PDB file of C-alpha atoms in Angstrom:
ATOM      1  CA  MET A   1      91.090 191.895  48.319  1.00  0.00           C
ATOM      2  CA  ILE A   2      94.764 192.444  49.122  1.00  0.00           C
ATOM      3  CA  ASP A   3      94.944 195.229  46.514  1.00  0.00           C
ATOM      4  CA  ILE A   4      91.948 196.987  48.097  1.00  0.00           C
ATOM      5  CA  ILE A   5      93.550 196.826  51.552  1.00  0.00           C
ATOM      6  CA  LYS A   6      96.772 198.275  50.144  1.00  0.00           C
ATOM      7  CA  LEU A   7      94.829 201.137  48.554  1.00  0.00           C
ATOM      8  CA  LEU A   8      92.915 201.868  51.762  1.00  0.00           C
ATOM      9  CA  ARG A   9      96.189 202.105  53.662  1.00  0.00           C
ATOM     10  CA  GLN A  10      97.140 204.967  51.341  1.00  0.00           C
ATOM     11  CA  GLY A  11      93.934 206.865  52.068  1.00  0.00           C
ATOM     12  CA  ASN A  12      94.000 210.249  53.799  1.00  0.00           C
ATOM     13  CA  LYS A  13      94.605 209.560  57.508  1.00  0.00           C
ATOM     14  CA  SER A  14      93.089 212.852  58.703  1.00  0.00           C
ATOM     15  CA  ALA A  15      89.817 212.094  56.881  1.00  0.00           C
ATOM     16  CA  MET A  16      89.591 208.595  58.371  1.00  0.00           C
ATOM     17  CA  LEU A  17      90.314 209.822  61.897  1.00  0.00           C
ATOM     18  CA  ALA A  18      87.724 212.581  61.531  1.00  0.00           C
ATOM     19  CA  ALA A  19      85.125 210.147  60.166  1.00  0.00           C
ATOM     20  CA  ILE A  20      85.617 207.736  63.083  1.00  0.00           C
ATOM     21  CA  VAL A  21      85.485 210.478  65.724  1.00  0.00           C
ATOM     22  CA  ASN A  22      82.399 212.095  64.182  1.00  0.00           C
ATOM     23  CA  ALA A  23      80.485 208.877  63.465  1.00  0.00           C
ATOM     24  CA  VAL A  24      81.342 206.653  66.419  1.00  0.00           C
ATOM     25  CA  VAL A  25      81.649 209.233  69.173  1.00  0.00           C
ATOM     26  CA  ILE A  26      80.442 212.771  68.537  1.00  0.00           C
ATOM     27  CA  SER A  27      77.258 212.208  66.487  1.00  0.00           C
ATOM     28  CA  ILE A  28      76.083 209.456  68.840  1.00  0.00           C
ATOM     29  CA  ILE A  29      76.477 211.426  72.063  1.00  0.00           C
ATOM     30  CA  LYS A  30      74.984 214.527  70.454  1.00  0.00           C
ATOM     31  CA  GLY A  31      72.055 212.495  69.127  1.00  0.00           C
ATOM     32  CA  ILE A  32      71.375 210.984  72.552  1.00  0.00           C
ATOM     33  CA  ALA A  33      71.585 214.421  74.150  1.00  0.00           C
ATOM     34  CA  PHE A  34      69.122 215.852  71.606  1.00  0.00           C
ATOM     35  CA  PHE A  35      66.720 212.937  72.201  1.00  0.00           C
ATOM     36  CA  LEU A  36      66.828 213.539  75.960  1.00  0.00           C
ATOM     37  CA  THR A  37      66.651 217.347  75.932  1.00  0.00           C
ATOM     38  CA  GLY A  38      65.022 218.395  72.643  1.00  0.00           C
ATOM     39  CA  ASN A  39      67.578 221.202  72.352  1.00  0.00           C
ATOM     40  CA  ILE A  40      67.518 222.623  68.801  1.00  0.00           C
ATOM     41  CA  ALA A  41      71.166 223.736  68.951  1.00  0.00           C
ATOM     42  CA  MET A  42      72.038 220.143  69.817  1.00  0.00           C
ATOM     43  CA  PHE A  43      69.987 218.999  66.816  1.00  0.00           C
ATOM     44  CA  ALA A  44      72.037 221.322  64.594  1.00  0.00           C
ATOM     45  CA  GLU A  45      75.255 219.927  65.993  1.00  0.00           C
ATOM     46  CA  THR A  46      74.038 216.332  65.568  1.00  0.00           C
ATOM     47  CA  MET A  47      73.197 216.942  61.915  1.00  0.00           C
ATOM     48  CA  HIS A  48      76.526 218.675  61.428  1.00  0.00           C
ATOM     49  CA  SER A  49      78.468 215.745  62.883  1.00  0.00           C
ATOM     50  CA  LEU A  50      76.528 213.172  60.849  1.00  0.00           C
ATOM     51  CA  GLY A  51      77.155 215.148  57.663  1.00  0.00           C
ATOM     52  CA  ASP A  52      80.830 215.521  58.473  1.00  0.00           C
ATOM     53  CA  ALA A  53      81.193 211.816  59.260  1.00  0.00           C
ATOM     54  CA  ALA A  54      79.627 210.720  55.967  1.00  0.00           C
ATOM     55  CA  ASN A  55      81.594 213.339  54.049  1.00  0.00           C
ATOM     56  CA  GLN A  56      84.918 212.427  55.592  1.00  0.00           C
ATOM     57  CA  PHE A  57      84.356 208.699  55.097  1.00  0.00           C
ATOM     58  CA  PHE A  58      83.719 209.234  51.383  1.00  0.00           C
ATOM     59  CA  VAL A  59      86.771 211.481  51.245  1.00  0.00           C
ATOM     60  CA  PHE A  60      88.916 208.728  52.743  1.00  0.00           C
ATOM     61  CA  ILE A  61      87.633 206.197  50.200  1.00  0.00           C
ATOM     62  CA  GLY A  62      88.129 208.652  47.339  1.00  0.00           C
ATOM     63  CA  SER A  63      91.666 209.558  48.388  1.00  0.00           C
ATOM     64  CA  ALA A  64      92.527 205.847  48.572  1.00  0.00           C
ATOM     65  CA  LEU A  65      91.017 204.987  45.170  1.00  0.00           C
ATOM     66  CA  SER A  66      92.847 207.916  43.575  1.00  0.00           C
ATOM     67  CA  LYS A  67      96.133 206.077  44.285  1.00  0.00           C
ATOM     68  CA  LYS A  68      95.129 203.173  42.022  1.00  0.00           C
ATOM     69  CA  ALA A  69      97.657 202.594  39.249  1.00  0.00           C
ATOM     70  CA  PRO A  70      96.666 203.380  35.622  1.00  0.00           C
ATOM     71  CA  THR A  71      95.068 200.582  33.617  1.00  0.00           C
ATOM     72  CA  ASP A  72      94.627 199.909  29.898  1.00  0.00           C
ATOM     73  CA  ARG A  73      91.091 201.266  30.125  1.00  0.00           C
ATOM     74  CA  PHE A  74      92.109 204.307  32.194  1.00  0.00           C
ATOM     75  CA  PRO A  75      95.668 205.110  31.075  1.00  0.00           C
ATOM     76  CA  ASN A  76      95.690 208.536  32.754  1.00  0.00           C
ATOM     77  CA  GLY A  77      95.165 207.006  36.186  1.00  0.00           C
ATOM     78  CA  PHE A  78      92.568 207.761  38.862  1.00  0.00           C
ATOM     79  CA  GLY A  79      93.933 210.984  40.366  1.00  0.00           C
ATOM     80  CA  ARG A  80      90.700 212.903  39.805  1.00  0.00           C
ATOM     81  CA  VAL A  81      88.561 210.329  41.641  1.00  0.00           C
ATOM     82  CA  VAL A  82      89.086 212.170  44.930  1.00  0.00           C
ATOM     83  CA  ASN A  83      87.688 215.367  43.352  1.00  0.00           C
ATOM     84  CA  LEU A  84      84.642 213.526  41.977  1.00  0.00           C
ATOM     85  CA  VAL A  85      83.969 211.864  45.334  1.00  0.00           C
ATOM     86  CA  LEU A  86      84.218 215.207  47.111  1.00  0.00           C
ATOM     87  CA  LEU A  87      81.745 216.752  44.667  1.00  0.00           C
ATOM     88  CA  GLY A  88      79.284 214.018  45.580  1.00  0.00           C
ATOM     89  CA  ALA A  89      80.045 214.217  49.283  1.00  0.00           C
ATOM     90  CA  VAL A  90      79.235 217.936  49.542  1.00  0.00           C
ATOM     91  CA  LEU A  91      75.650 217.132  48.532  1.00  0.00           C
ATOM     92  CA  ILE A  92      75.252 215.310  51.844  1.00  0.00           C
ATOM     93  CA  VAL A  93      76.474 218.309  53.813  1.00  0.00           C
ATOM     94  CA  GLY A  94      74.244 220.557  51.702  1.00  0.00           C
ATOM     95  CA  ILE A  95      71.149 218.548  52.682  1.00  0.00           C
ATOM     96  CA  MET A  96      72.193 218.577  56.351  1.00  0.00           C
ATOM     97  CA  SER A  97      72.739 222.349  56.125  1.00  0.00           C
ATOM     98  CA  TYR A  98      69.242 222.879  54.746  1.00  0.00           C
ATOM     99  CA  GLU A  99      67.638 220.808  57.519  1.00  0.00           C
ATOM    100  CA  THR A 100      69.681 222.623  60.172  1.00  0.00           C
ATOM    101  CA  ILE A 101      68.645 226.075  58.912  1.00  0.00           C
ATOM    102  CA  LYS A 102      65.001 225.022  58.504  1.00  0.00           C
ATOM    103  CA  GLU A 103      64.751 223.714  62.080  1.00  0.00           C
ATOM    104  CA  GLY A 104      66.544 226.809  63.351  1.00  0.00           C
ATOM    105  CA  PHE A 105      64.011 229.145  61.712  1.00  0.00           C
ATOM    106  CA  HIS A 106      61.166 227.036  63.096  1.00  0.00           C
ATOM    107  CA  HIS A 107      62.571 227.436  66.617  1.00  0.00           C
ATOM    108  CA  ILE A 108      63.027 231.194  66.155  1.00  0.00           C
ATOM    109  CA  LEU A 109      59.372 231.571  65.141  1.00  0.00           C
ATOM    110  CA  LYS A 110      58.122 229.205  67.850  1.00  0.00           C
ATOM    111  CA  PRO A 111      60.727 229.218  70.646  1.00  0.00           C
ATOM    112  CA  THR A 112      60.449 226.671  73.436  1.00  0.00           C
ATOM    113  CA  ALA A 113      62.549 226.190  76.547  1.00  0.00           C
ATOM    114  CA  SER A 114      64.744 223.088  76.380  1.00  0.00           C
ATOM    115  CA  LYS A 115      65.725 220.933  79.333  1.00  0.00           C
ATOM    116  CA  GLY A 116      68.899 219.127  80.323  1.00  0.00           C
ATOM    117  CA  PHE A 117      71.191 222.134  80.652  1.00  0.00           C
ATOM    118  CA  VAL A 118      73.992 220.158  82.310  1.00  0.00           C
ATOM    119  CA  ILE A 119      73.795 217.314  79.776  1.00  0.00           C
ATOM    120  CA  ASN A 120      73.937 219.760  76.865  1.00  0.00           C
ATOM    121  CA  ILE A 121      76.953 221.629  78.233  1.00  0.00           C
ATOM    122  CA  ILE A 122      78.877 218.437  79.017  1.00  0.00           C
ATOM    123  CA  VAL A 123      78.159 216.862  75.621  1.00  0.00           C
ATOM    124  CA  LEU A 124      78.912 220.017  73.653  1.00  0.00           C
ATOM    125  CA  GLY A 125      82.068 220.645  75.685  1.00  0.00           C
ATOM    126  CA  ALA A 126      83.308 217.096  75.054  1.00  0.00           C
ATOM    127  CA  ALA A 127      82.463 217.421  71.357  1.00  0.00           C
ATOM    128  CA  VAL A 128      84.415 220.691  71.057  1.00  0.00           C
ATOM    129  CA  LEU A 129      87.451 219.046  72.653  1.00  0.00           C
ATOM    130  CA  LEU A 130      87.256 216.080  70.255  1.00  0.00           C
ATOM    131  CA  GLU A 131      86.715 218.327  67.213  1.00  0.00           C
ATOM    132  CA  SER A 132      89.657 220.462  68.315  1.00  0.00           C
ATOM    133  CA  PHE A 133      91.834 217.361  68.488  1.00  0.00           C
ATOM    134  CA  VAL A 134      90.859 216.330  64.938  1.00  0.00           C
ATOM    135  CA  LEU A 135      91.400 219.910  63.739  1.00  0.00           C
ATOM    136  CA  PHE A 136      94.865 219.920  65.304  1.00  0.00           C
ATOM    137  CA  LYS A 137      95.728 216.651  63.514  1.00  0.00           C
ATOM    138  CA  ALA A 138      94.533 218.181  60.220  1.00  0.00           C
ATOM    139  CA  MET A 139      96.783 221.204  60.842  1.00  0.00           C
ATOM    140  CA  LYS A 140      99.767 218.925  61.414  1.00  0.00           C
ATOM    141  CA  GLU A 141      98.874 216.990  58.258  1.00  0.00           C
ATOM    142  CA  ILE A 142      98.865 220.205  56.209  1.00  0.00           C
ATOM    143  CA  LEU A 143     102.341 221.098  57.464  1.00  0.00           C
ATOM    144  CA  HIS A 144     103.530 217.558  56.718  1.00  0.00           C
ATOM    145  CA  GLU A 145     102.184 217.729  53.157  1.00  0.00           C
ATOM    146  CA  VAL A 146     104.029 220.971  52.404  1.00  0.00           C
ATOM    147  CA  GLY A 147     107.211 219.828  54.161  1.00  0.00           C
ATOM    148  CA  ASP A 148     107.183 222.395  56.975  1.00  0.00           C
ATOM    149  CA  GLU A 149     107.223 222.202  60.775  1.00  0.00           C
ATOM    150  CA  ALA A 150     105.914 224.412  63.563  1.00  0.00           C
ATOM    151  CA  LYS A 151     105.214 224.464  67.274  1.00  0.00           C
ATOM    152  CA  GLY A 152     102.654 226.194  69.455  1.00  0.00           C
ATOM    153  CA  PRO A 153     100.453 228.912  67.892  1.00  0.00           C
ATOM    154  CA  ALA A 154     102.604 228.810  64.753  1.00  0.00           C
ATOM    155  CA  ILE A 155     100.946 225.478  63.867  1.00  0.00           C
ATOM    156  CA  PHE A 156      97.595 227.238  63.382  1.00  0.00           C
ATOM    157  CA  LEU A 157      99.075 230.231  61.569  1.00  0.00           C
ATOM    158  CA  LYS A 158     101.138 228.144  59.158  1.00  0.00           C
ATOM    159  CA  SER A 159      98.329 225.657  58.485  1.00  0.00           C
ATOM    160  CA  VAL A 160      96.072 228.544  57.433  1.00  0.00           C
ATOM    161  CA  LYS A 161      98.891 229.963  55.304  1.00  0.00           C
ATOM    162  CA  TYR A 162      99.474 226.651  53.502  1.00  0.00           C
ATOM    163  CA  LEU A 163      95.804 225.595  53.283  1.00  0.00           C
ATOM    164  CA  GLY A 164      95.688 226.273  49.541  1.00  0.00           C
ATOM    165  CA  LYS A 165      98.576 223.836  48.988  1.00  0.00           C
ATOM    166  CA  ALA A 166      97.062 221.018  51.040  1.00  0.00           C
ATOM    167  CA  LYS A 167      95.601 217.884  49.491  1.00  0.00           C
ATOM    168  CA  PRO A 168      91.842 218.145  48.759  1.00  0.00           C
ATOM    169  CA  ALA A 169      90.940 215.628  51.479  1.00  0.00           C
ATOM    170  CA  THR A 170      93.061 217.323  54.165  1.00  0.00           C
ATOM    171  CA  LYS A 171      91.701 220.731  53.180  1.00  0.00           C
ATOM    172  CA  LEU A 172      88.129 219.459  53.549  1.00  0.00           C
ATOM    173  CA  VAL A 173      88.804 218.004  57.014  1.00  0.00           C
ATOM    174  CA  PHE A 174      90.423 221.272  58.126  1.00  0.00           C
ATOM    175  CA  MET A 175      87.494 223.397  56.948  1.00  0.00           C
ATOM    176  CA  GLU A 176      84.805 221.076  58.292  1.00  0.00           C
ATOM    177  CA  ASP A 177      86.389 220.736  61.720  1.00  0.00           C
ATOM    178  CA  THR A 178      87.052 224.466  61.948  1.00  0.00           C
ATOM    179  CA  VAL A 179      83.336 225.022  61.399  1.00  0.00           C
ATOM    180  CA  ALA A 180      82.481 222.143  63.759  1.00  0.00           C
ATOM    181  CA  THR A 181      84.629 223.552  66.562  1.00  0.00           C
ATOM    182  CA  ALA A 182      83.256 227.074  66.076  1.00  0.00           C
ATOM    183  CA  GLY A 183      79.728 225.675  65.825  1.00  0.00           C
ATOM    184  CA  GLY A 184      80.146 223.756  69.072  1.00  0.00           C
ATOM    185  CA  LEU A 185      81.275 226.882  70.908  1.00  0.00           C
ATOM    186  CA  LEU A 186      78.367 228.824  69.407  1.00  0.00           C
ATOM    187  CA  ALA A 187      75.923 226.133  70.521  1.00  0.00           C
ATOM    188  CA  ILE A 188      77.306 226.271  74.087  1.00  0.00           C
ATOM    189  CA  ILE A 189      76.801 230.048  74.186  1.00  0.00           C
ATOM    190  CA  ALA A 190      73.246 229.650  72.864  1.00  0.00           C
ATOM    191  CA  VAL A 191      72.393 226.992  75.460  1.00  0.00           C
ATOM    192  CA  ILE A 192      73.712 229.194  78.274  1.00  0.00           C
ATOM    193  CA  ILE A 193      71.742 232.241  77.050  1.00  0.00           C
ATOM    194  CA  SER A 194      68.551 230.214  76.628  1.00  0.00           C
ATOM    195  CA  HIS A 195      68.907 228.653  80.097  1.00  0.00           C
ATOM    196  CA  PHE A 196      69.627 231.792  82.101  1.00  0.00           C
ATOM    197  CA  THR A 197      67.372 234.206  80.179  1.00  0.00           C
ATOM    198  CA  SER A 198      63.991 234.116  78.495  1.00  0.00           C
ATOM    199  CA  PHE A 199      65.606 234.567  75.068  1.00  0.00           C
ATOM    200  CA  HIS A 200      64.998 230.985  73.911  1.00  0.00           C
ATOM    201  CA  GLN A 201      65.364 232.040  70.268  1.00  0.00           C
ATOM    202  CA  ALA A 202      69.138 231.988  70.854  1.00  0.00           C
ATOM    203  CA  GLU A 203      69.234 228.253  70.152  1.00  0.00           C
ATOM    204  CA  GLY A 204      67.393 228.696  66.854  1.00  0.00           C
ATOM    205  CA  ILE A 205      69.708 231.522  65.828  1.00  0.00           C
ATOM    206  CA  ALA A 206      72.717 229.340  66.625  1.00  0.00           C
ATOM    207  CA  SER A 207      71.227 226.560  64.507  1.00  0.00           C
ATOM    208  CA  VAL A 208      70.773 228.906  61.540  1.00  0.00           C
ATOM    209  CA  ILE A 209      74.325 230.253  61.852  1.00  0.00           C
ATOM    210  CA  ILE A 210      75.759 226.718  62.055  1.00  0.00           C
ATOM    211  CA  GLY A 211      73.791 225.755  58.940  1.00  0.00           C
ATOM    212  CA  ILE A 212      75.061 228.809  57.057  1.00  0.00           C
ATOM    213  CA  MET A 213      78.658 227.972  58.022  1.00  0.00           C
ATOM    214  CA  MET A 214      78.102 224.465  56.681  1.00  0.00           C
ATOM    215  CA  PHE A 215      76.817 225.936  53.390  1.00  0.00           C
ATOM    216  CA  ILE A 216      79.954 228.082  53.119  1.00  0.00           C
ATOM    217  CA  VAL A 217      82.102 224.939  53.399  1.00  0.00           C
ATOM    218  CA  VAL A 218      79.917 223.242  50.774  1.00  0.00           C
ATOM    219  CA  GLY A 219      80.425 226.141  48.361  1.00  0.00           C
ATOM    220  CA  LYS A 220      84.185 226.318  48.903  1.00  0.00           C
ATOM    221  CA  VAL A 221      84.685 222.556  48.568  1.00  0.00           C
ATOM    222  CA  PHE A 222      82.482 222.419  45.470  1.00  0.00           C
ATOM    223  CA  LEU A 223      84.394 225.174  43.669  1.00  0.00           C
ATOM    224  CA  ASP A 224      87.814 223.746  44.568  1.00  0.00           C
ATOM    225  CA  ASN A 225      86.987 220.224  43.471  1.00  0.00           C
ATOM    226  CA  ALA A 226      85.080 221.225  40.340  1.00  0.00           C
ATOM    227  CA  ALA A 227      88.326 222.872  39.207  1.00  0.00           C
ATOM    228  CA  GLY A 228      90.289 219.770  40.228  1.00  0.00           C
ATOM    229  CA  ALA A 229      87.940 217.430  38.368  1.00  0.00           C
ATOM    230  CA  ILE A 230      88.374 219.452  35.180  1.00  0.00           C
ATOM    231  CA  GLY A 231      92.135 219.699  35.622  1.00  0.00           C
ATOM    232  CA  GLU A 232      93.530 222.934  37.080  1.00  0.00           C
ATOM    233  CA  ALA A 233      96.882 224.495  36.207  1.00  0.00           C
ATOM    234  CA  ASP A 234      99.261 225.064  39.125  1.00  0.00           C
ATOM    235  CA  GLU A 235     100.990 228.329  38.194  1.00  0.00           C
ATOM    236  CA  GLU A 236     103.195 228.417  41.284  1.00  0.00           C
ATOM    237  CA  MET A 237     104.576 224.962  40.522  1.00  0.00           C
ATOM    238  CA  GLU A 238     105.014 225.933  36.864  1.00  0.00           C
ATOM    239  CA  MET A 239     107.335 228.752  37.940  1.00  0.00           C
ATOM    240  CA  LYS A 240     109.246 226.484  40.306  1.00  0.00           C
ATOM    241  CA  ILE A 241     109.754 223.699  37.772  1.00  0.00           C
ATOM    242  CA  GLY A 242     110.568 226.224  35.051  1.00  0.00           C
ATOM    243  CA  ASN A 243     113.395 227.602  37.179  1.00  0.00           C
ATOM    244  CA  ILE A 244     114.647 224.067  37.850  1.00  0.00           C
ATOM    245  CA  VAL A 245     114.707 223.300  34.110  1.00  0.00           C
ATOM    246  CA  MET A 246     116.529 226.531  33.283  1.00  0.00           C
ATOM    247  CA  GLU A 247     119.283 225.656  35.773  1.00  0.00           C
ATOM    248  CA  ASP A 248     120.426 222.886  33.420  1.00  0.00           C
ATOM    249  CA  PRO A 249     123.322 224.296  31.331  1.00  0.00           C
ATOM    250  CA  SER A 250     122.123 222.511  28.180  1.00  0.00           C
ATOM    251  CA  VAL A 251     118.669 224.141  28.231  1.00  0.00           C
ATOM    252  CA  LYS A 252     118.572 227.375  26.242  1.00  0.00           C
ATOM    253  CA  ASP A 253     114.928 228.275  26.838  1.00  0.00           C
ATOM    254  CA  ILE A 254     111.472 226.965  27.746  1.00  0.00           C
ATOM    255  CA  GLN A 255     108.956 227.231  24.945  1.00  0.00           C
ATOM    256  CA  ASP A 256     106.003 225.944  26.968  1.00  0.00           C
ATOM    257  CA  ILE A 257     105.343 224.452  30.397  1.00  0.00           C
ATOM    258  CA  THR A 258     102.146 223.080  31.936  1.00  0.00           C
ATOM    259  CA  VAL A 259     101.584 221.654  35.401  1.00  0.00           C
ATOM    260  CA  VAL A 260      98.089 220.212  35.814  1.00  0.00           C
ATOM    261  CA  LYS A 261      96.737 219.257  39.213  1.00  0.00           C
ATOM    262  CA  GLU A 262      94.582 216.123  39.221  1.00  0.00           C
ATOM    263  CA  GLY A 263      93.403 215.171  42.680  1.00  0.00           C
ATOM    264  CA  GLU A 264      96.530 214.950  44.818  1.00  0.00           C
ATOM    265  CA  GLU A 265      98.920 214.536  41.878  1.00  0.00           C
ATOM    266  CA  LEU A 266     100.721 216.934  39.541  1.00  0.00           C
ATOM    267  CA  HIS A 267     101.345 216.139  35.868  1.00  0.00           C
ATOM    268  CA  VAL A 268     104.134 218.053  34.144  1.00  0.00           C
ATOM    269  CA  GLU A 269     104.621 218.758  30.435  1.00  0.00           C
ATOM    270  CA  VAL A 270     107.531 220.947  29.331  1.00  0.00           C
ATOM    271  CA  GLU A 271     108.906 221.824  25.909  1.00  0.00           C
ATOM    272  CA  ILE A 272     112.525 222.987  26.027  1.00  0.00           C
ATOM    273  CA  GLU A 273     114.818 224.570  23.456  1.00  0.00           C
ATOM    274  CA  VAL A 274     118.328 223.173  23.020  1.00  0.00           C
ATOM    275  CA  ASP A 275     121.302 223.534  20.676  1.00  0.00           C
ATOM    276  CA  PRO A 276     120.232 221.905  17.358  1.00  0.00           C
ATOM    277  CA  SER A 277     123.710 220.338  17.006  1.00  0.00           C
ATOM    278  CA  LEU A 278     123.152 218.018  19.988  1.00  0.00           C
ATOM    279  CA  THR A 279     123.102 214.291  19.289  1.00  0.00           C
ATOM    280  CA  VAL A 280     120.191 212.027  20.204  1.00  0.00           C
ATOM    281  CA  ALA A 281     122.298 210.513  22.982  1.00  0.00           C
ATOM    282  CA  GLN A 282     123.038 213.955  24.454  1.00  0.00           C
ATOM    283  CA  ALA A 283     119.381 214.952  24.274  1.00  0.00           C
ATOM    284  CA  ASP A 284     118.445 211.703  26.026  1.00  0.00           C
ATOM    285  CA  ASP A 285     120.903 212.507  28.829  1.00  0.00           C
ATOM    286  CA  ILE A 286     119.315 215.941  29.251  1.00  0.00           C
ATOM    287  CA  LYS A 287     115.861 214.347  29.407  1.00  0.00           C
ATOM    288  CA  ASP A 288     116.976 211.852  32.069  1.00  0.00           C
ATOM    289  CA  ARG A 289     118.564 214.582  34.189  1.00  0.00           C
ATOM    290  CA  LEU A 290     115.523 216.819  34.065  1.00  0.00           C
ATOM    291  CA  GLU A 291     113.065 213.991  34.756  1.00  0.00           C
ATOM    292  CA  GLU A 292     115.033 212.908  37.818  1.00  0.00           C
ATOM    293  CA  ARG A 293     115.216 216.449  39.157  1.00  0.00           C
ATOM    294  CA  ILE A 294     111.531 217.261  38.532  1.00  0.00           C
ATOM    295  CA  MET A 295     110.267 213.940  39.921  1.00  0.00           C
ATOM    296  CA  ALA A 296     112.113 214.726  43.157  1.00  0.00           C
ATOM    297  CA  GLU A 297     109.578 217.495  43.809  1.00  0.00           C
ATOM    298  CA  LYS A 298     106.677 216.605  46.112  1.00  0.00           C
ATOM    299  CA  GLY A 299     103.454 215.509  44.399  1.00  0.00           C
ATOM    300  CA  ILE A 300     104.829 215.046  40.863  1.00  0.00           C
ATOM    301  CA  ALA A 301     103.271 211.949  39.263  1.00  0.00           C
ATOM    302  CA  ASP A 302     104.794 212.053  35.767  1.00  0.00           C
ATOM    303  CA  VAL A 303     106.873 214.232  33.465  1.00  0.00           C
ATOM    304  CA  ILE A 304     106.744 214.639  29.680  1.00  0.00           C
ATOM    305  CA  ILE A 305     109.693 216.465  28.107  1.00  0.00           C
ATOM    306  CA  GLU A 306     109.750 217.573  24.465  1.00  0.00           C
ATOM    307  CA  PHE A 307     112.606 219.161  22.504  1.00  0.00           C
ATOM    308  CA  ASP A 308     112.839 221.968  19.973  1.00  0.00           C
ATOM    309  CA  GLU A 309     115.745 223.866  18.497  1.00  0.00           C
ATOM    310  CA  ASP A 310     116.807 227.150  20.031  1.00  0.00           C
ATOM    311  CA  ASP A 311     115.181 230.083  18.199  1.00  0.00           C
ATOM    312  CA  GLY A 312     117.243 232.765  19.917  1.00  0.00           C
ATOM    313  CA  VAL A 313     114.200 234.301  21.634  1.00  0.00           C
ATOM    314  CA  ASN A 314     114.073 234.155  25.446  1.00  0.00           C
ATOM    315  CA  ASN A 315     110.445 233.103  26.041  1.00  0.00           C
ATOM    316  CA  TRP A 316     110.921 232.011  29.657  1.00  0.00           C
ATOM    317  CA  GLU A 317     112.188 235.365  30.917  1.00  0.00           C
ATOM    318  CA  GLU A 318     109.234 237.094  29.257  1.00  0.00           C
ATOM    319  CA  GLU A 319     106.774 234.667  30.861  1.00  0.00           C
ATOM    320  CA  LYS A 320     108.330 235.132  34.300  1.00  0.00           C
ATOM    321  CA  LYS A 321     108.092 238.904  33.897  1.00  0.00           C
ATOM    322  CA  GLU A 322     104.383 238.643  33.012  1.00  0.00           C
ATOM    323  CA  VAL A 323     103.672 236.487  36.087  1.00  0.00           C
ATOM    324  CA  ILE A 324     105.534 238.929  38.364  1.00  0.00           C
ATOM    325  CA  ASP A 325     103.645 241.882  36.860  1.00  0.00           C
ATOM    326  CA  GLU A 326     100.295 240.118  37.449  1.00  0.00           C
ATOM    327  CA  LYS A 327     101.164 239.613  41.120  1.00  0.00           C
TER     328      LYS A 327
END
């Protein structure tokens, strides 16, 4: 029990905060408002919040379990658990998206005037504020994960810039709450249009658009985490670690380097070329130096270093040139 509590404490904080806000606060008040008013845009937002809450809760659990230490049965650890959990979690949002779009189309074909204008505006306005708060926390978490800081509008700009480098769980929270905030604003506009004009289809259209946005998140999350579950190479980190290795005066060349991203962790394998006259003790010193330097980088879980004799061919410079040419 103590071990489980310790693991949960290491879970993604942004995901847990988002799950609590969506489940305990936002989905409940939206659900009550929908029950009282019958507003289809409010139904879409209720479904969205319920899907997000379930998704984010599973993400939190997955991110915590991924920190579990390797065992005899699973010697490679549990880093990919967060990717597998996310793949399962997107199914929930996919179902919610389908229901949201279906109800939206039904309302477009058979529009009806909803009641409770004031209730809808107050609830949706409060929900947008809460979603914005969670989104802001996710932005700050992204900057924290990449080791950067920002203030004011730069927080949003930098969080978007570094989104690709964020942990899978933080990335999911950012995308879901971006859609949730935009969806809330869209729902408010639809409610206003439907109330002050005879164009009651506006609420159905908003519901369909919200559902489509949810599907876009589902697709993006699925593709990202399918790659993570398989084991995706991190080319940017390969270049960075390669340059670190080549800074060591005893390293003549890099024959091969692989950095595989599993969940929130990076696993490094590098084969270096050294002077064949080096003793075992000297080679061991090189290995210790490189391991210490590489492990100092953020997100590195383990390092495997292999040795080969220098063949006089500069493979690393050729590889760097190819990467630069591709960019």
